[in-house]
XYZ file of C-alpha atoms in Angstrom:
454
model
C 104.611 223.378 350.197
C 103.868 220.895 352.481
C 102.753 218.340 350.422
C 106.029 218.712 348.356
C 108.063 218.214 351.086
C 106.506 215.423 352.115
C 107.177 214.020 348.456
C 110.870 215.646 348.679
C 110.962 213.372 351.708
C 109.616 210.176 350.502
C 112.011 210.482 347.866
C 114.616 211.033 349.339
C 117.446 207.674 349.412
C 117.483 205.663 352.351
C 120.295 203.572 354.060
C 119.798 200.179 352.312
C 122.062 197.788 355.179
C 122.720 195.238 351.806
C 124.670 198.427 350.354
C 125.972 198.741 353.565
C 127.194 195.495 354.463
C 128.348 195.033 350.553
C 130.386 197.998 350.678
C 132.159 196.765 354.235
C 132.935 193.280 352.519
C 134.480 195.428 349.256
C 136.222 198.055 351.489
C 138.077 194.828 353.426
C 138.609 192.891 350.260
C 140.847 196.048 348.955
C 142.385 196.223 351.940
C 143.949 192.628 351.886
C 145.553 194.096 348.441
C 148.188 195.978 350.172
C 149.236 192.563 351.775
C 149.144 191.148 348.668
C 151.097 193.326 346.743
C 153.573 193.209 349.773
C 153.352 189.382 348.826
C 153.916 190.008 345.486
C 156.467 192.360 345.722
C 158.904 190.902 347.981
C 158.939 187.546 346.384
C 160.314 189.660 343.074
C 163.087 190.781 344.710
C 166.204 189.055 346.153
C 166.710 187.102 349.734
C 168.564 190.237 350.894
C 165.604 193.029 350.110
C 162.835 190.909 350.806
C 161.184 192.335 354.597
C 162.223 196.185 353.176
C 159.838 195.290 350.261
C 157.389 194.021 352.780
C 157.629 197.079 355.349
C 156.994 199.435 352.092
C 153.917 198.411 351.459
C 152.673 197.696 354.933
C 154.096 201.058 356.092
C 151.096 202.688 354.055
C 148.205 201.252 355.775
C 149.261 203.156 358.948
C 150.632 206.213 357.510
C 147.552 207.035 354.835
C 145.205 206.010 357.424
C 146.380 208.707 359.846
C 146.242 211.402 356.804
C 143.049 210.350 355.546
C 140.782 211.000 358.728
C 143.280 214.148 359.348
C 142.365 215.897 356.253
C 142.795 213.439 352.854
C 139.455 212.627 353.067
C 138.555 216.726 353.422
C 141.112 217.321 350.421
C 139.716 214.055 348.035
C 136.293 214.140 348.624
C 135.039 217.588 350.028
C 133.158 220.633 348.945
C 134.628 221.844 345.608
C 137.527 224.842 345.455
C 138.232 225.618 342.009
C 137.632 222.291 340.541
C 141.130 221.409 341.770
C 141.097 220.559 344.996
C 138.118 219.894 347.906
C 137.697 220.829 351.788
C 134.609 220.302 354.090
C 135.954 221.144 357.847
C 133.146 218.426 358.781
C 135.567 215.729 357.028
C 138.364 216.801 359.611
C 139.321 214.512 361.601
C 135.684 212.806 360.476
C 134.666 215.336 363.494
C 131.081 216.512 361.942
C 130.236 212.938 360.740
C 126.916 211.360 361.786
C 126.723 207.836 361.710
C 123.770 207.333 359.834
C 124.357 210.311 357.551
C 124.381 208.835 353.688
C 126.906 210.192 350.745
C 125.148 211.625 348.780
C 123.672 210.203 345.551
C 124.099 206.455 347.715
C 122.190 204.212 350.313
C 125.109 203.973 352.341
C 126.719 206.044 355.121
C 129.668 208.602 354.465
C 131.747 206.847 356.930
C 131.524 203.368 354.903
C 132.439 205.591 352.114
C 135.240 206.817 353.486
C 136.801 204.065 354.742
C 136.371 202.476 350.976
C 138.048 205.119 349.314
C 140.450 204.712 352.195
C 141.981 201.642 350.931
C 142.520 203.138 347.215
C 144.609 205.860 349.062
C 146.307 203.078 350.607
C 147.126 201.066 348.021
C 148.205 203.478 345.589
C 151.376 205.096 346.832
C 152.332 201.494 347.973
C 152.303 200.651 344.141
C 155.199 203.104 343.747
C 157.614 201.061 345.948
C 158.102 198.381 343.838
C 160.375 200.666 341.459
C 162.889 201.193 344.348
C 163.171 198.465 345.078
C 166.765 197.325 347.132
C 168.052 201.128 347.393
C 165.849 203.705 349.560
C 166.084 204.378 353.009
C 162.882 203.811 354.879
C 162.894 206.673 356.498
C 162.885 208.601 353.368
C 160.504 206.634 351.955
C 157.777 207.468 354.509
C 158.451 210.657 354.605
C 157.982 210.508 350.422
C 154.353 208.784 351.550
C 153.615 211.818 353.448
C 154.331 214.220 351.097
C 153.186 212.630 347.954
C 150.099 211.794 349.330
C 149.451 214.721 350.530
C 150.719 216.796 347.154
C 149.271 214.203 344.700
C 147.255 211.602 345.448
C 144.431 213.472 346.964
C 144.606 216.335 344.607
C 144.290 213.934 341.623
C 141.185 211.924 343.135
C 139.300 215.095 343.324
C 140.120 215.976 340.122
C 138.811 212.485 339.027
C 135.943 211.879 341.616
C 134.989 214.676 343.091
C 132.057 216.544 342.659
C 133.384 219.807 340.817
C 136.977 218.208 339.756
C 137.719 219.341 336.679
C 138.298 215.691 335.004
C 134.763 214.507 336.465
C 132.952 217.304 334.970
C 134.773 216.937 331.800
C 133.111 213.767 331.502
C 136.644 211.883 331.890
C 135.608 208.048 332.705
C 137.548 206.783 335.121
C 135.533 203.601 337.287
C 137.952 202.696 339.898
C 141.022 204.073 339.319
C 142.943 203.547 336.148
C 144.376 207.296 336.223
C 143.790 208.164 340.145
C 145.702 204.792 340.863
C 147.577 203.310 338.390
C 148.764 206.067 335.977
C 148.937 208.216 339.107
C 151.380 205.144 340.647
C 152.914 204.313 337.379
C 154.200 208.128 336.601
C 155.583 208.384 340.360
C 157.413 206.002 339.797
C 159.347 207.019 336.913
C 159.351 210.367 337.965
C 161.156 208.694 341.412
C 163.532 206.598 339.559
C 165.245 209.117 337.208
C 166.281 211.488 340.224
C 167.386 208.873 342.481
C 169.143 206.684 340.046
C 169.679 202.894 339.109
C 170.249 199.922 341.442
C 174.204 199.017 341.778
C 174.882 196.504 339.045
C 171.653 197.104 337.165
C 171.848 195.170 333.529
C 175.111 193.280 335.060
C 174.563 191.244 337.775
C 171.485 188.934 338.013
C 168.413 190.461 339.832
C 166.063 187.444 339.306
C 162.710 186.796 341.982
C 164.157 184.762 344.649
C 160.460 183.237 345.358
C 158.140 182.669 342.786
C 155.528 180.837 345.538
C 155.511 184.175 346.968
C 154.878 186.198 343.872
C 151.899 183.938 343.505
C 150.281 184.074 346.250
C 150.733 187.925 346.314
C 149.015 188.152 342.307
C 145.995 185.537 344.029
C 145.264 187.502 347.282
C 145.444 190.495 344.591
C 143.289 189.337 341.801
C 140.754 188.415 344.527
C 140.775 191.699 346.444
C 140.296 193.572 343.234
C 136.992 191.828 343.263
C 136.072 194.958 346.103
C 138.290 196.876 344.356
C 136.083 197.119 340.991
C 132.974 195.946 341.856
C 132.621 198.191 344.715
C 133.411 201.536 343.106
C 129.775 201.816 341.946
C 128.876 202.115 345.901
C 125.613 199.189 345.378
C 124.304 196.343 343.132
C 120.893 198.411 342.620
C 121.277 198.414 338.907
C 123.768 195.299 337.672
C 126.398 198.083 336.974
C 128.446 196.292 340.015
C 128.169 192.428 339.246
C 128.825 193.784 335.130
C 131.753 195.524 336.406
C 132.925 192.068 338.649
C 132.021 189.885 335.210
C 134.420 192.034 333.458
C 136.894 191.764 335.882
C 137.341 188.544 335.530
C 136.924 188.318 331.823
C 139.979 190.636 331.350
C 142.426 189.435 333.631
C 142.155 186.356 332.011
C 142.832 187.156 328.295
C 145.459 189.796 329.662
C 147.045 186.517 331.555
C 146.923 184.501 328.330
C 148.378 187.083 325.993
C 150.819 188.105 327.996
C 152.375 184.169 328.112
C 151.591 183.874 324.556
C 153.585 186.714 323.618
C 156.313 185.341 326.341
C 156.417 182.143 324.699
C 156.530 183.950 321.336
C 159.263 186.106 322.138
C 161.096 184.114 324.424
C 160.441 180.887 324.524
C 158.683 180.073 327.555
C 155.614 180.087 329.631
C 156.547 181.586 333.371
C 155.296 181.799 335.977
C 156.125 185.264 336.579
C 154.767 186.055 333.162
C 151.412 184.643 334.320
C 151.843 186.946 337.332
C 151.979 189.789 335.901
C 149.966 189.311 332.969
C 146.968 189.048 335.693
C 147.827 191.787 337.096
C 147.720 194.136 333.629
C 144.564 192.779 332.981
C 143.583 194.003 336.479
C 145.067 197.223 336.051
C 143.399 198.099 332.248
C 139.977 196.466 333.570
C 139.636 199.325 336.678
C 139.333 202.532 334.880
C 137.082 200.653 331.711
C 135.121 197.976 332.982
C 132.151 199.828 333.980
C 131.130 201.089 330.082
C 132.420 197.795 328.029
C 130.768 194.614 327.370
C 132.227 191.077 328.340
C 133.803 191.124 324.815
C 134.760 194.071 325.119
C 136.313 193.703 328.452
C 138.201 190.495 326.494
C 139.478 192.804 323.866
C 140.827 194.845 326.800
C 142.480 192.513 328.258
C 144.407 191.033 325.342
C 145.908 194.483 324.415
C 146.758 195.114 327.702
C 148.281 191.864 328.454
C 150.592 191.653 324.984
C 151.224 195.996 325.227
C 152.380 195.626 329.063
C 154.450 192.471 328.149
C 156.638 195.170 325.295
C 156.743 197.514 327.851
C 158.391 196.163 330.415
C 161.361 195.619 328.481
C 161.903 199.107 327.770
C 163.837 199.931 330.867
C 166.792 198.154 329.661
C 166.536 200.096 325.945
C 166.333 203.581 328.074
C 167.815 202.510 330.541
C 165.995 203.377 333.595
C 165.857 201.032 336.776
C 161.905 200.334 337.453
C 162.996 197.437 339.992
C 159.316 195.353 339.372
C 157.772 196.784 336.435
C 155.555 199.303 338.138
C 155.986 201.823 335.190
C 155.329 198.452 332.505
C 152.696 197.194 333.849
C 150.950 199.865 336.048
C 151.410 203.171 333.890
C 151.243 201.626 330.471
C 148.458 199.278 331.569
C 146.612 202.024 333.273
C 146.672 204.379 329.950
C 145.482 201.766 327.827
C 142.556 200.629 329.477
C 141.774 204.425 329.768
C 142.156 205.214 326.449
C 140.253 201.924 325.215
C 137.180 203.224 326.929
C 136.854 205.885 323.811
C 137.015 202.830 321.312
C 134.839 199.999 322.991
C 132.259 201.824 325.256
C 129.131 200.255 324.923
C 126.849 202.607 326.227
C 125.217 199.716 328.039
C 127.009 200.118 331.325
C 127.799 202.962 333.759
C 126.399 205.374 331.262
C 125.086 206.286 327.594
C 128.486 207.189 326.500
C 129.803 205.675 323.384
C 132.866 204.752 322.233
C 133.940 204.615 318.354
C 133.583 201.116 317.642
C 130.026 201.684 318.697
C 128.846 204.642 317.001
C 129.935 207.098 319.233
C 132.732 208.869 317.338
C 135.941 210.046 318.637
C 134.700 212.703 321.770
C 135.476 210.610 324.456
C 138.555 209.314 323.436
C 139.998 212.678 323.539
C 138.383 213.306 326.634
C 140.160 210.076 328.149
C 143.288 211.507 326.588
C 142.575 214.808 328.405
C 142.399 212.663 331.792
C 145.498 210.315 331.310
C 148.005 213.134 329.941
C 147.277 215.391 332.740
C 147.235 213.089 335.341
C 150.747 211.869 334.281
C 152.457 214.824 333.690
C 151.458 216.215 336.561
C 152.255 213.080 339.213
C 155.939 212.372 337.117
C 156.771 216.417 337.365
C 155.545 216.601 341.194
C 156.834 212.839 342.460
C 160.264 213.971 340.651
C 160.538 216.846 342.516
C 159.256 215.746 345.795
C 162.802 212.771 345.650
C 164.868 215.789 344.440
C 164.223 217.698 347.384
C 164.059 214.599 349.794
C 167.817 213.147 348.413
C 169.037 216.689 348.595
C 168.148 217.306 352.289
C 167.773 213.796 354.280
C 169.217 211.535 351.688
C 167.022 208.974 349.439
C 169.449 206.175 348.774
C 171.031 204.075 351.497
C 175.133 203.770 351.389
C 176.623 201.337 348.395
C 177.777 199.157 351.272
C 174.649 198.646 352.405
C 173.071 198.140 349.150
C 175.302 195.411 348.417
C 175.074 193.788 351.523
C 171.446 193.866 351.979
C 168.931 196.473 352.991
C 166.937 194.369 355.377
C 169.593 193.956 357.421
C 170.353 197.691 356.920
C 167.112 199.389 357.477
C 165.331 197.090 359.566
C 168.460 194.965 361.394
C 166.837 191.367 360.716
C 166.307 188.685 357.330
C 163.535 187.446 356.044
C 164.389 183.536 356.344
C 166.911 181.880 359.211
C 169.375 180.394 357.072
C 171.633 178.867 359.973
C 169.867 176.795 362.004
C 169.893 179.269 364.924
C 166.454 180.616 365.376
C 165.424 184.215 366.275
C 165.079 186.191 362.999
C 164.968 189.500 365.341
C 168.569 191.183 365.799
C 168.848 192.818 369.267
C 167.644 196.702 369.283
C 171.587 197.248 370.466
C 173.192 195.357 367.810
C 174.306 197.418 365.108
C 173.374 196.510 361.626
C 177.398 195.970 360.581
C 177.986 194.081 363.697
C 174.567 192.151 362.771
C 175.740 191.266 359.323
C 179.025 190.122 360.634
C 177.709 187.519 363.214
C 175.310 186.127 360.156
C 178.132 185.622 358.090
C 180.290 184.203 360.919
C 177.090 181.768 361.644
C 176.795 180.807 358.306
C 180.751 179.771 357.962
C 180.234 177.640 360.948
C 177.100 176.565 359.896
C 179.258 174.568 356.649
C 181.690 173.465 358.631
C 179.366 171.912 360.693
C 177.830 170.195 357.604
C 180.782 169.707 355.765
C-alpha cells in the first residue's frame, strides 16, 4: 500500500505556473470582449441609443461577477445533481477554495479556472442585448441578466461542461462555447424579441450604424480576445490541442470574412465594411464549438459556410418579420448551429479527441449527437428567455414609453449623449435634471448653436 501511494502521489498533476500564467493572459483576453462587443454594438446603432448599447454590455461584467462567486460557479461547475444541474457548497461564495488547490484533470488552480469560465458567463448574456437594441428599459434589462443567468446560462454550461451533464456525457462536442454561448445567446434573443415586440418604425424608417470606426474597432478588440477565448478552453498547451485550436481560429474567421463580402458583393453589390464586420465575427462564432476536432482545412471549410449561411440569415428578419436590432439571432444562433453541426461532417480525429466525423470515416453518430446538443439547448433557452420577458413586461414593464423611444433612450435611461454636439462641453446631465427637461435644453442648445453658425 505504501508503495502505491507513493506512485498515486508521484502521479498525481502538479501546478505547472506556464498553465497558470497562460490561463490568466486567456481569462483577461476574454474579458476585453465584453468591451469590444460594447464597441461593436453601439457603433451599429444610431447617435441617440449609442451609451444604452454601451451600459448593456458593460452592466454584465458587474452583475455576473457578483452571481458567479455567489453560487454560478456552484450551479455551472459543481458536483453533479441529476446530470442537469451542479452544486459544491465549497464553490459558495469561493468560501472552501484553497489557493493552490488544482481543477481537476489540469495543472492549474480552481480559482484561475473560475475566473476563466467567468468571462464566458460574462460575455454571453451581453450577446443578447444587441437584439433590443433602442427599446428596453435598463432596469429591466438587469433584472433579465439576473434571472436568465441564473435560469439558463448556468444550467446549460453544466449540461455542456460539467462533469455528469447530460450533453458532456453524451459525448456532445462543444470546445468553447458554440451551444453554451452562442446558440444559448442567439435563441434568447429571439425568444426576447417576439414577446416584447419590434422597434417603432422597424422596415420604415432608416436604422443604419451611425459609426462604422466604432463597429471596427469593437470586431478587432473581439477577434483578438477570442484568441483567450478558444485557445484557452483546453486549460494548457501540454499537447498542441491549444495553439491547433488558435491556428484554426484564425483560419476560419478569415474565409468566413471573405465569403461573407463575396456573397455581399454578389447579392448586393458591394463590399462593406459592416459586411467584413460581421463576417469575422461568424467565423468566430462557428470556429468556438468546432475548432478543437477539425483540421486547418477543415476549419477553412467552416468558415466559408458559416460566413455565406450567416450572410442569408440575417436577412430573414425582414421576411418574418421579427426585429433582431444587430443580427444576434443571424449571426450568433445560426452561426453557432452550424459550426456545431459541422463538427459531425469534418472531425478529424486528430484534435481534441478520436472522434470522427463523416467526411472522415466516421459515419453519421456524432452528427446526431451534435444535433442532440444544439436542439436542446435552443429550445430550451428560446422557451425559458421568452418567458422570463413575458413575466418581466407584465410586472415592471420591458419597453421604455414611445416618446422616449423616439427621442432617444440615452437620454432616457441614462440622462446624457454619447457625443457633445453643441459646442458646450459636459456630456453629464445634472442628477436633478429630468430627462424631458434634459432633452429640451439639448434641443434649445442646438437651435442656438445654428444660429450662431448661420
Amino acid at each position: 500500500m505504501a508503495s502505491a501511494a507513493i506512485l498515486l502521489a508521484a502521479d498525481a498533476p502538479k501546478l505547472s505556473s506556464a498553465n497558470t500564467g497562460f490561463m490568466l493572459i486567456c481569462s483577461a483576453l476574454v474579458m476585453l470582449m465584453t468591451p469590444g462587443l460594447a464597441f461593436f454594438y453601439g457603433g451599429m446603432v444610431r447617435v441617440k441609443s449609442t451609451l444604452n448599447m454601451l451600459m448593456m454590455s458593460f452592466i454584465s461584467l458587474g452583475v455576473v461577477t457578483v452571481l458567479w462567486v455567489l453560487y454560478g460557479f456552484s450551479m455551472a461547475f459543481g458536483a453533479d445533481r441529476g446530470s442537469l444541474i451542479g452544486w459544491t457548497s465549497d464553490f459558495v461564495g469561493f468560501s472552501g477554495i484553497g489557493k493552490t488547490e488544482l481543477w481537476p484533470g489540469s495543472t492549474i488552480p480552481v480559482f484561475v479556472f473560475a475566473v476563466f469560465q467567468l468571462m464566458f458567463a460574462i460575455i454571453t448574456p451581453a450577446l443578447i442585448s444587441g437584439a433590443l437594441a433602442d427599446r428596453v428599459k435598463f432596469s429591466a434589462w438587469t433584472l433579465f441578466l439576473v434571472l436568465w443567468a441564473t435560469v439558463v446560462y448556468f444550467p446549460v454550461a453544466h449540461w455542456v461542461w460539467g462533469a455528469g451533464g447530460w450533453a458532456n456525457k453524451l459525448g456532445v462536442i462543444d470546445f468553447a462555447g458554440g451551444t453554451a454561448v452562442h446558440i444559448n445567446a442567439g435563441a434568447a434573443a429571439l425568444g426576447v424579441i417576439l414577446v416584447i415586440g419590434k422597434r417603432i418604425g422597424f422596415k420604415k424608417d432608416p436604422m443604419r450604424p451611425h459609426s462604422l470606426p466604432l463597429v471596427m474597432l469593437g470586431a478587432g478588440l473581439l477577434w483578438f480576445g477570442w484568441f483567450g477565448f478558444n485557445a484557452g478552453s483546453w486549460l494548457g498547451n501540454d499537447d498542441g490541442v491549444g495553439p491547433l485550436m488558435f491556428v484554426n481560429t484564425q483560419v476560419a474567421t478569415g474565409t468566413a470574412m471573405l465569403a461573407w463580402l463575396a456573397y455581399e458583393k454578389i447579392r448586393h453589390g458591394a463590399f462593406t465594411t459592416l459586411g467584413a464586420a460581421s463576417g469575422a465575427v461568424a467565423g468566430l462564432v462557428a470556429i468556438t464549438p468546432s475548432g478543437g476536432a477539425v483540421s486547418p482545412l477543415g476549419a477553412m471549410a467552416v468558415g466559408a459556410v458559416a460566413g455565406v449561411l450567416c450572410a442569408m440569415a440575417v436577412c430573414l428578419k425582414y421576411r418574418f418579420g421579427y426585429d433582431d436590432s444587430l443580427d444576434v439571432v443571424g449571426v450568433h444562433m445560426v452561426g453557432g448551429v452550424v459550426g456545431s453541426l459541422l463538427i459531425g461532417f469534418f472531425a478529424s480525429g486528430k484534435g481534441q479527441s478520436a472522434v470522427k466525423g463523416l467526411f472522415y470515416g466516421g459515419g453519421l453518430e456524432q452528427f446526431w449527437k451534435q444535433c442532440a446538443g444544439v436542439f436542446a439547448v435552443l429550445a430550451y433557452s428560446l422557451i425559458a428567455s421568452a418567458v422570463l420577458a413575458f413575466l418581466l413586461d407584465r410586472t415592471i414593464g420591458m419597453r421604455v414609453t414611445e416618446d422616449e423611444e423616439i427621442s432617444g433612450i440615452d437620454q432616457a435611461e441614462h440622462a446624457e449623449t454619447a457625443y457633445d454636439l453643441t459646442g458646450a462641453g459636459g456630456g453629464v446631465v445634472t442628477a436633478v435634471t429630468t430627462p424631458a427637461l434634459a432633452a429640451a435644453q439639448i434641443k434649445k442648445a442646438a437651435t442656438q448653436s445654428r444660429k450662431v453658425d448661420a
